[in-house]
mmCIF file of C-alpha atoms in Angstrom:
data_model
loop_
_atom_site.group_PDB
_atom_site.id
_atom_site.type_symbol
_atom_site.label_atom_id
_atom_site.label_comp_id
_atom_site.label_asym_id
_atom_site.label_seq_id
_atom_site.Cartn_x
_atom_site.Cartn_y
_atom_site.Cartn_z
ATOM 1 C CA MET Z 21 -133.055 44.257 183.349
ATOM 2 C CA PRO Z 22 -136.456 43.500 181.807
ATOM 3 C CA GLY Z 23 -138.153 46.250 179.906
ATOM 4 C CA ASN Z 24 -134.943 47.872 178.641
ATOM 5 C CA ARG Z 25 -134.428 45.803 175.480
ATOM 6 C CA LYS Z 26 -135.401 47.539 172.265
ATOM 7 C CA LEU Z 27 -135.229 44.364 170.137
ATOM 8 C CA GLY Z 28 -134.591 46.437 167.004
ATOM 9 C CA ARG Z 29 -138.160 47.723 166.842
ATOM 10 C CA THR Z 30 -140.077 50.910 167.474
ATOM 11 C CA SER Z 31 -141.819 51.086 170.819
ATOM 12 C CA ALA Z 32 -145.302 50.505 169.341
ATOM 13 C CA HIS Z 33 -144.114 47.509 167.310
ATOM 14 C CA ARG Z 34 -142.240 46.077 170.294
ATOM 15 C CA HIS Z 35 -145.244 46.465 172.592
ATOM 16 C CA SER Z 36 -147.586 44.862 170.059
ATOM 17 C CA MET Z 37 -145.199 41.959 169.453
ATOM 18 C CA LEU Z 38 -144.828 41.278 173.178
ATOM 19 C CA ARG Z 39 -148.605 41.357 173.674
ATOM 20 C CA GLY Z 40 -149.018 38.783 170.926
ATOM 21 C CA MET Z 41 -146.266 36.560 172.261
ATOM 22 C CA VAL Z 42 -147.598 36.663 175.836
ATOM 23 C CA THR Z 43 -151.073 35.786 174.545
ATOM 24 C CA TYR Z 44 -149.655 32.879 172.557
ATOM 25 C CA LEU Z 45 -147.596 31.673 175.541
ATOM 26 C CA LEU Z 46 -150.595 31.665 177.857
ATOM 27 C CA GLU Z 47 -152.739 30.003 175.202
ATOM 28 C CA ASN Z 48 -150.352 27.196 174.246
ATOM 29 C CA GLY Z 49 -147.954 26.862 177.166
ATOM 30 C CA SER Z 50 -144.690 27.343 175.261
ATOM 31 C CA ILE Z 51 -143.036 29.428 172.535
ATOM 32 C CA GLU Z 52 -139.825 29.020 170.574
ATOM 33 C CA THR Z 53 -138.220 32.417 169.959
ATOM 34 C CA THR Z 54 -134.926 34.272 170.359
ATOM 35 C CA LEU Z 55 -133.372 34.419 173.804
ATOM 36 C CA MET Z 56 -133.778 38.192 174.214
ATOM 37 C CA LYS Z 57 -137.458 38.090 173.213
ATOM 38 C CA ALA Z 58 -138.001 35.160 175.572
ATOM 39 C CA LYS Z 59 -136.571 37.147 178.463
ATOM 40 C CA GLU Z 60 -138.890 40.070 177.708
ATOM 41 C CA VAL Z 61 -141.905 37.774 177.287
ATOM 42 C CA ARG Z 62 -141.100 36.105 180.618
ATOM 43 C CA SER Z 63 -141.318 39.441 182.423
ATOM 44 C CA GLU Z 64 -144.700 40.338 180.932
ATOM 45 C CA ALA Z 65 -146.170 36.828 181.251
ATOM 46 C CA GLU Z 66 -145.275 36.655 184.927
ATOM 47 C CA LYS Z 67 -147.002 39.998 185.484
ATOM 48 C CA MET Z 68 -150.137 38.631 183.831
ATOM 49 C CA ILE Z 69 -150.070 35.466 185.975
ATOM 50 C CA THR Z 70 -149.664 37.629 189.083
ATOM 51 C CA PHE Z 71 -152.740 39.581 187.965
ATOM 52 C CA GLY Z 72 -154.547 36.266 187.602
ATOM 53 C CA LYS Z 73 -153.605 35.267 191.146
ATOM 54 C CA LYS Z 74 -155.075 38.476 192.574
ATOM 55 C CA ASN Z 75 -158.321 37.971 190.608
ATOM 56 C CA THR Z 76 -159.956 41.335 191.202
ATOM 57 C CA LEU Z 77 -161.976 43.396 188.770
ATOM 58 C CA ALA Z 78 -159.068 45.809 188.309
ATOM 59 C CA THR Z 79 -156.567 43.038 187.543
ATOM 60 C CA ARG Z 80 -159.023 41.373 185.166
ATOM 61 C CA ARG Z 81 -159.420 44.672 183.295
ATOM 62 C CA ALA Z 82 -155.652 45.153 183.200
ATOM 63 C CA ALA Z 83 -155.284 41.647 181.744
ATOM 64 C CA PHE Z 84 -157.993 42.372 179.144
ATOM 65 C CA ALA Z 85 -156.093 45.546 178.210
ATOM 66 C CA TYR Z 86 -152.870 43.607 177.570
ATOM 67 C CA ILE Z 87 -153.863 40.116 176.375
ATOM 68 C CA THR Z 88 -155.353 40.106 172.885
ATOM 69 C CA LYS Z 89 -157.882 37.240 173.229
ATOM 70 C CA GLU Z 90 -160.782 37.057 175.671
ATOM 71 C CA ASP Z 91 -160.708 33.273 175.973
ATOM 72 C CA VAL Z 92 -157.014 33.418 176.954
ATOM 73 C CA VAL Z 93 -157.860 35.882 179.740
ATOM 74 C CA SER Z 94 -160.548 33.557 181.075
ATOM 75 C CA LYS Z 95 -158.103 30.628 180.819
ATOM 76 C CA LEU Z 96 -155.529 32.692 182.729
ATOM 77 C CA PHE Z 97 -157.907 33.534 185.569
ATOM 78 C CA ASN Z 98 -159.694 30.157 185.727
ATOM 79 C CA SER Z 99 -157.005 27.549 185.120
ATOM 80 C CA ILE Z 100 -153.466 28.940 184.829
ATOM 81 C CA ALA Z 101 -153.242 31.322 187.808
ATOM 82 C CA PRO Z 102 -154.848 28.971 190.387
ATOM 83 C CA LYS Z 103 -152.062 26.434 189.732
ATOM 84 C CA TYR Z 104 -149.485 28.982 190.925
ATOM 85 C CA MET Z 105 -151.233 30.220 194.095
ATOM 86 C CA GLU Z 106 -148.543 28.820 196.416
ATOM 87 C CA ARG Z 107 -145.708 30.045 194.186
ATOM 88 C CA ASN Z 108 -144.155 33.512 194.501
ATOM 89 C CA GLY Z 109 -142.940 34.149 190.970
ATOM 90 C CA GLY Z 110 -140.916 32.042 188.602
ATOM 91 C CA TYR Z 111 -143.908 30.797 186.608
ATOM 92 C CA THR Z 112 -141.910 30.331 183.408
ATOM 93 C CA SER Z 113 -138.670 28.647 182.445
ATOM 94 C CA ILE Z 114 -136.374 29.390 179.522
ATOM 95 C CA TYR Z 115 -134.362 26.657 177.794
ATOM 96 C CA LYS Z 116 -131.578 27.641 175.406
ATOM 97 C CA LEU Z 117 -131.760 25.806 172.084
ATOM 98 C CA GLY Z 118 -128.597 27.012 170.349
ATOM 99 C CA PRO Z 119 -128.036 29.303 167.383
ATOM 100 C CA ARG Z 120 -130.631 29.699 164.648
ATOM 101 C CA ARG Z 121 -129.573 28.522 161.225
ATOM 102 C CA GLY Z 122 -129.297 31.497 158.955
ATOM 103 C CA ASP Z 123 -128.473 34.449 161.154
ATOM 104 C CA GLY Z 124 -127.036 32.664 164.205
ATOM 105 C CA ALA Z 125 -129.419 34.281 166.694
ATOM 106 C CA GLU Z 126 -129.524 32.458 170.038
ATOM 107 C CA MET Z 127 -132.832 30.564 170.186
ATOM 108 C CA ALA Z 128 -134.763 29.653 173.312
ATOM 109 C CA LEU Z 129 -137.890 27.813 174.374
ATOM 110 C CA ILE Z 130 -140.022 29.534 176.996
ATOM 111 C CA LYS Z 131 -142.551 27.368 178.855
ATOM 112 C CA LEU Z 132 -144.955 27.747 181.705
ATOM 113 C CA ILE Z 133 -143.788 25.684 184.674
ATOM 114 C CA GLY Z 134 -146.038 22.685 185.166
ATOM 115 C CA GLU Z 135 -147.041 22.416 181.505
ATOM 116 C CA ALA Z 136 -144.635 19.509 181.050
ATOM 117 C CA GLU Z 137 -146.652 17.364 183.474
ATOM 118 C CA GLU Z 138 -149.888 18.268 181.680
ATOM 119 C CA HIS Z 139 -148.372 17.347 178.332
ATOM 120 C CA LYS Z 140 -147.191 14.024 179.782
ATOM 121 C CA ASP Z 141 -150.735 13.363 180.993
ATOM 122 C CA ASP Z 142 -152.105 14.337 177.571
ATOM 123 C CA LYS Z 143 -149.643 11.984 175.862
ATOM 124 C CA LYS Z 144 -150.586 9.201 178.258
ATOM 125 C CA ASP Z 145 -154.286 9.797 177.588
ATOM 126 C CA LYS Z 146 -153.662 9.773 173.826
ATOM 127 C CA GLN Z 147 -151.664 6.557 174.130
ATOM 128 C CA ASP Z 148 -154.417 4.936 176.206
ATOM 129 C CA LYS Z 149 -156.976 6.047 173.623
ATOM 130 C CA LYS Z 150 -154.888 4.567 170.798
ATOM 131 C CA GLU Z 151 -154.611 1.269 172.664
ATOM 132 C CA GLN Z 152 -158.370 1.258 173.278
ATOM 133 C CA ASP Z 153 -159.012 1.986 169.586
ATOM 134 C CA LYS Z 154 -156.735 -0.892 168.584
ATOM 135 C CA LYS Z 155 -158.546 -3.180 170.996
ATOM 136 C CA ASP Z 156 -161.928 -2.080 169.618
ATOM 137 C CA LYS Z 157 -160.781 -2.686 166.034
ATOM 138 C CA GLN Z 158 -159.505 -6.141 166.972
ATOM 139 C CA ASP Z 159 -162.827 -6.941 168.664
ATOM 140 C CA LYS Z 160 -164.684 -5.821 165.528
ATOM 141 C CA LYS Z 161 -162.464 -8.022 163.365
ATOM 142 C CA ASP Z 162 -163.044 -10.976 165.667
ATOM 143 C CA LYS Z 163 -166.811 -10.458 165.519
ATOM 144 C CA LEU Z 164 -166.721 -10.206 161.727
ATOM 145 C CA ASN Z 165 -164.606 -13.337 161.478
ATOM 146 C CA LYS Z 166 -167.020 -15.213 163.738
ATOM 147 C CA LYS Z 167 -169.942 -13.977 161.674
ATOM 148 C CA ASP Z 168 -168.222 -15.016 158.428
ATOM 149 C CA LYS Z 169 -167.479 -18.470 159.845
ATOM 150 C CA GLN Z 170 -171.076 -18.796 161.012
ATOM 151 C CA ASP Z 171 -172.363 -17.713 157.575
ATOM 152 C CA LYS Z 172 -170.138 -20.269 155.851
ATOM 153 C CA LYS Z 173 -171.316 -22.954 158.233
ATOM 154 C CA ASP Z 174 -174.953 -22.004 157.616
ATOM 155 C CA LYS Z 175 -174.416 -22.157 153.842
ATOM 156 C CA GLN Z 176 -172.841 -25.585 154.154
ATOM 157 C CA ASP Z 177 -175.725 -26.767 156.315
ATOM 158 C CA LYS Z 178 -178.224 -25.467 153.709
ATOM 159 C CA LYS Z 179 -176.353 -27.293 150.956
ATOM 160 C CA VAL Z 180 -176.433 -30.495 152.987
ATOM 161 C CA ILE Z 181 -180.162 -30.092 153.634
ATOM 162 C CA LYS Z 182 -180.865 -29.478 149.897
ATOM 163 C CA LYS Z 183 -179.031 -32.641 148.882
#
């Protein structure tokens, strides 16, 4: 049951850690952490997204009280929560990654649902930009080569005229 895990920390330390992890999750879309921490973060992050869906002054203040960065709160209310308006919970997914080298703790990746499509779009945009940059560089090279050929031709013509 969420909220019952002590995670080997005092209550103040645990609360502070979870606030930081929820902020980071909402800011970046995914976190790699231990499985137990991921399960706790999921609970708190889903509460914050539910606050974002309600979008009242009280929920905004509650989000400001929990999330540690103002720009993440505005991102939550303006871009993250509206994506989940038709969804009744289950805004995150947890993927098990296997044991951590060193202490063998079970690792997990927690992501916001729908971030994978955004990252695919970002990758596609980056790839398109790279292709456009390559094309631009090739065009520049072609122009320079044409200019060099024209300069050589002009020099030859000048030599012919001088003779």
